[in-house]
XYZ file of C-alpha atoms in Angstrom:
363
model
C 0.000 0.000 0.000
C 2.767 2.441 0.932
C 6.010 3.105 -0.923
C 9.365 3.203 0.867
C 9.300 7.028 0.956
C 5.822 6.971 2.427
C 6.814 4.432 5.093
C 9.839 6.574 5.949
C 7.573 9.610 6.309
C 5.207 7.656 8.566
C 8.039 6.492 10.841
C 9.519 9.965 11.107
C 6.176 11.626 11.727
C 5.503 9.014 14.395
C 8.855 9.533 16.149
C 9.886 13.144 15.616
C 6.892 14.846 17.299
C 7.454 12.692 20.345
C 11.163 13.524 20.396
C 10.376 17.229 20.210
C 8.027 16.825 23.165
C 10.515 14.699 25.109
C 13.331 17.206 24.691
C 11.105 20.092 25.760
C 9.551 18.509 28.826
C 12.799 16.793 29.890
C 14.170 20.238 30.673
C 12.240 20.118 33.939
C 13.547 16.823 35.407
C 17.014 17.785 34.171
C 16.766 21.089 36.005
C 15.528 19.254 39.110
C 18.570 16.940 39.074
C 20.915 19.924 38.679
C 19.266 21.732 41.599
C 19.466 18.562 43.703
C 23.211 18.263 43.024
C 23.735 21.914 43.957
C 21.668 21.454 47.130
C 23.580 18.349 48.221
C 26.897 20.085 47.608
C 25.949 23.291 49.399
C 23.370 22.451 52.072
C 24.315 18.892 53.056
C 28.069 18.658 52.480
C 28.680 22.356 53.315
C 31.201 22.667 50.491
C 33.409 25.726 50.450
C 33.716 27.875 47.336
C 32.015 27.724 43.960
C 32.156 24.728 41.607
C 32.231 26.454 38.184
C 31.933 23.269 36.117
C 28.750 22.253 37.915
C 27.372 25.776 38.087
C 27.702 26.451 34.374
C 26.814 22.944 33.169
C 23.123 23.871 33.114
C 23.484 26.360 30.260
C 24.758 23.941 27.573
C 22.169 21.361 28.658
C 19.318 23.841 28.196
C 20.774 25.113 24.911
C 21.166 21.619 23.427
C 17.740 20.378 24.531
C 15.927 23.495 23.311
C 17.799 23.275 20.004
C 16.874 19.593 19.565
C 13.258 20.358 20.457
C 13.183 22.988 17.707
C 14.898 20.681 15.215
C 12.392 17.860 15.674
C 9.304 20.069 15.945
C 10.214 22.108 12.856
C 11.264 18.909 11.106
C 7.815 17.504 11.855
C 6.146 20.411 10.074
C 8.502 20.032 7.115
C 7.755 16.300 6.749
C 4.018 16.960 7.054
C 4.190 19.247 4.014
C 6.185 16.880 1.793
C 4.564 14.895 -1.044
C 5.239 11.537 0.650
C 3.102 12.387 3.682
C 0.458 14.103 1.546
C 0.134 10.855 -0.386
C -0.242 8.911 2.872
C -3.008 11.258 3.993
C -4.931 10.785 0.764
C -4.639 6.984 0.989
C -5.628 6.796 4.662
C -7.911 9.765 5.280
C -9.190 10.373 1.757
C -7.670 13.851 1.458
C -4.575 15.798 2.440
C -5.244 18.412 5.095
C -3.085 20.826 7.054
C -3.032 20.132 10.778
C -4.263 23.387 12.348
C -2.411 25.008 15.212
C -4.179 24.321 18.528
C -6.043 27.216 20.082
C -3.838 27.010 23.182
C -0.860 28.174 21.130
C -2.664 31.296 19.991
C -4.025 31.872 23.499
C -0.572 31.403 25.013
C 1.043 33.853 22.604
C -1.667 36.443 23.229
C -1.655 36.031 27.003
C 2.139 36.286 27.222
C 2.111 39.383 25.016
C -0.521 40.994 27.248
C 1.572 40.233 30.325
C 4.708 41.745 28.796
C 2.729 44.825 27.768
C 1.481 45.295 31.330
C 5.019 44.940 32.668
C 6.416 47.477 30.202
C 3.726 50.033 31.070
C 3.575 49.555 34.826
C 7.199 48.669 35.498
C 6.449 45.081 36.477
C 3.244 43.981 38.176
C 2.043 40.707 39.719
C -0.795 40.627 37.188
C 1.610 40.973 34.262
C 3.871 38.237 35.618
C 0.863 35.986 36.222
C -0.321 36.474 32.636
C 3.117 35.514 31.326
C 3.122 32.356 33.449
C -0.354 31.426 32.214
C 0.703 32.176 28.639
C 3.741 29.922 28.968
C 1.587 27.105 30.352
C -0.886 27.469 27.487
C 1.994 27.475 25.025
C 3.313 24.199 26.423
C -0.138 22.624 26.211
C -0.624 23.864 22.644
C 2.771 22.557 21.560
C 2.030 19.160 23.110
C -1.371 18.930 21.375
C 0.121 19.863 17.990
C 2.879 17.249 18.234
C 0.382 14.669 19.466
C -1.876 15.302 16.449
C 0.975 14.551 14.022
C 2.019 11.494 16.024
C -1.520 10.073 16.133
C -1.992 10.599 12.404
C 1.211 8.652 11.704
C 0.184 5.894 14.117
C -3.208 5.471 12.425
C -1.552 5.371 9.007
C 0.937 2.732 10.174
C -1.841 0.526 11.533
C -3.596 0.566 8.140
C -0.720 -1.207 6.413
C 1.175 -2.787 9.309
C 4.158 -0.438 9.040
C 6.726 -1.263 11.682
C 7.230 1.713 14.010
C 10.241 2.597 16.174
C 10.043 2.008 19.921
C 9.329 5.131 21.930
C 10.321 3.727 25.323
C 14.044 3.596 24.606
C 14.052 7.115 23.148
C 12.068 8.479 26.087
C 14.353 6.853 28.641
C 17.456 8.119 26.856
C 16.226 11.702 26.589
C 15.209 11.812 30.262
C 18.186 9.935 31.710
C 21.021 11.530 29.727
C 20.947 14.860 31.628
C 20.629 13.060 34.965
C 23.657 10.897 34.168
C 25.546 13.892 32.794
C 24.997 15.969 35.936
C 25.824 12.968 38.125
C 29.120 12.512 36.276
C 29.922 16.230 36.487
C 29.141 16.553 40.187
C 30.482 13.171 41.336
C 34.140 14.282 41.763
C 33.026 17.411 43.588
C 30.641 15.558 45.890
C 33.194 12.858 46.717
C 35.850 15.484 47.419
C 33.441 17.568 49.495
C 32.310 14.541 51.486
C 35.909 13.628 52.288
C 36.816 17.215 53.192
C 33.679 17.501 55.299
C 34.513 14.340 57.203
C 38.070 15.502 57.869
C 36.932 18.983 58.908
C 34.315 17.533 61.226
C 36.895 15.294 62.885
C 39.305 18.212 63.356
C 36.522 20.409 64.712
C 35.370 17.690 67.103
C 38.883 17.389 68.512
C 39.227 21.142 68.970
C 35.787 21.540 70.540
C 36.443 18.620 72.869
C 39.738 20.169 74.014
C 38.081 23.527 74.767
C 35.213 21.814 76.572
C 37.656 19.802 78.683
C 39.619 22.969 79.522
C 36.506 24.692 80.846
C 35.418 21.643 82.817
C 38.902 21.098 84.236
C 39.163 24.782 85.166
C 36.142 24.590 87.440
C 33.336 26.060 85.350
C 29.917 25.561 86.916
C 28.333 24.904 83.539
C 29.754 24.086 80.098
C 27.841 23.992 76.814
C 29.331 22.954 73.474
C 28.172 22.229 69.944
C 28.764 18.664 68.814
C 30.297 18.505 65.305
C 29.528 14.790 65.165
C 25.790 15.455 65.443
C 25.408 18.757 63.607
C 27.699 19.995 60.877
C 27.613 23.681 60.002
C 29.330 25.865 57.430
C 29.862 28.720 59.906
C 31.465 26.804 62.771
C 30.947 25.795 66.399
C 30.759 27.437 69.824
C 31.807 26.366 73.326
C 30.541 28.204 76.427
C 32.108 28.068 79.872
C 30.175 29.632 82.802
C 31.900 30.462 86.080
C 28.561 30.652 87.876
C 25.335 28.710 87.901
C 22.844 30.088 85.408
C 20.380 31.071 88.150
C 22.879 33.353 89.925
C 22.177 37.141 89.913
C 25.513 37.892 88.243
C 26.977 35.510 85.690
C 30.357 35.521 83.969
C 31.223 33.331 81.025
C 33.429 32.949 77.964
C 32.471 31.740 74.499
C 35.014 30.298 72.069
C 33.995 30.291 68.395
C 35.661 28.095 65.783
C 35.155 27.716 62.056
C 33.895 24.524 60.425
C 37.398 23.013 60.620
C 37.897 23.834 64.288
C 40.247 26.792 63.754
C 39.759 29.664 66.170
C 37.570 32.515 64.897
C 37.270 34.474 68.099
C 36.591 34.467 71.794
C 34.188 36.613 73.764
C 33.773 37.313 77.466
C 30.674 38.407 79.350
C 30.365 39.610 82.940
C 27.267 41.020 84.627
C 27.557 44.278 86.557
C 26.367 44.839 90.128
C 25.086 48.427 90.173
C 25.249 48.496 93.978
C 29.051 48.475 93.727
C 31.324 51.235 92.499
C 32.598 51.229 88.899
C 36.099 50.489 90.223
C 34.889 47.456 92.164
C 32.916 46.162 89.194
C 35.862 46.646 86.852
C 38.171 44.754 89.201
C 35.643 41.903 89.470
C 35.202 41.756 85.687
C 38.953 41.629 85.103
C 39.331 38.876 87.689
C 36.595 36.780 86.075
C 37.992 37.311 82.580
C 41.498 36.373 83.744
C 40.198 33.257 85.460
C 38.391 32.141 82.308
C 41.436 32.936 80.178
C 43.698 30.894 82.463
C 41.580 27.815 81.729
C 42.364 28.241 78.028
C 46.013 29.217 78.416
C 47.253 25.960 76.929
C 45.149 26.342 73.765
C 46.741 29.473 72.342
C 43.876 31.855 73.115
C 44.458 35.639 73.143
C 44.390 37.333 76.551
C 41.269 39.327 77.510
C 42.625 42.851 77.961
C 40.091 45.678 78.079
C 41.146 48.649 75.899
C 42.387 51.633 77.955
C 39.897 53.929 76.207
C 37.029 51.696 77.299
C 38.283 51.618 80.894
C 38.521 55.403 81.020
C 35.032 55.953 79.604
C 33.482 53.325 81.869
C 35.020 54.802 85.026
C 34.149 58.348 83.986
C 30.542 57.555 83.073
C 27.491 56.311 84.909
C 25.641 53.015 85.014
C 23.091 54.489 82.592
C 25.456 55.249 79.702
C 26.491 52.680 77.097
C 30.178 52.482 76.231
C 31.536 50.910 73.029
C 35.140 50.811 71.841
C 36.746 49.125 68.827
C 40.488 48.746 68.394
C 43.026 46.691 66.483
C 46.030 45.052 68.131
C 49.586 44.522 66.981
C 48.851 40.808 66.705
C 46.171 41.530 64.103
C 43.195 40.942 66.392
C 40.038 43.059 66.369
C 38.904 43.927 69.890
C 35.419 45.161 70.738
C 34.521 46.176 74.291
C 30.987 47.150 75.231
C 29.150 48.127 78.390
C 25.436 47.528 77.949
C 22.775 49.190 80.078
C 19.486 51.120 79.910
C 18.917 54.886 80.086
C 18.192 56.243 83.563
C 14.518 56.870 82.829
C 14.095 53.247 81.675
C 16.354 51.587 84.232
C 14.677 49.136 86.636
C 15.292 45.796 88.342
C 14.917 43.963 85.018
C 17.606 45.986 83.258
C 20.506 43.917 81.977
C 23.875 45.541 82.683
C 27.059 43.790 81.642
C 30.501 44.192 80.095
C 31.173 42.303 76.885
C 34.624 41.803 75.365
C 35.074 40.232 71.928
C 38.399 39.317 70.320
C 38.278 38.287 66.653
C 41.356 36.649 65.166
């Protein structure tokens, strides 16, 4: 019934519309795999720095798949207008007829154009963006219906004369799986390297945190609190607190040691509550004694000494218990020191006011 050219046209018109659809709609699972790889690398493994190969691998994938979608969809229209397919239509359907464009395509084009017009006039509006989204969705539906119409016509023609058709399952699996395998291959070295680095960093951090925790406990702290790198990995680091006093005491003094994700020292801060019934000189002496005691616990770990800046001391002694004092300074060792006396204004000061001296040393 059909010549070789006609059978070739049937097979192509059966396969090509589906391939165009596969390449278009496979952009979404491909994008999902890429996002998943980025998320695992960044959020789970806490990788440091940017992975350019993985970051920019999405662009060629999108370019190639969009190009192939256009090739097969345009190729479908070309085949449908050739004499071989026209002859098939006359033999099967009695006449050759152009497959009309689905209404969704026209609606999608019009809706998207209306949305862009609203954005250009109003400088971007939710309504304009919503119209563009709806237009895109209608465009996808219209494209799918057009390709399906060509595919169904070829399938019906093939059934009339028993024309052997290519398998769609293998093509569909290949189109969907290729980007997933490609992204897996691209990200695999990075993920393996990040996992190894993360494990090593966590082990180093755990050792450092454990040493600081032991120093506080051995120094006689009433309460010690520490992050556990083995249970919770972070990209910003870990903290260890050592309290000289029980937490329910009226005045509490403590130190906090901060490390990065690898356990290297980022900084140390000291906190001491102020007793407003004492003189500034008495409070300052008590604060220095508490800070020195906490620092002595960490003396074997290479921590900087907690020295209050002279400018801060002068302003604190010259002021009142109702005036905040803040001083920044750099040291010869390259540290950044921040000293702060926190209080409330006199008209707001009451028994619930929180008055304390805070000293931070960033390395």
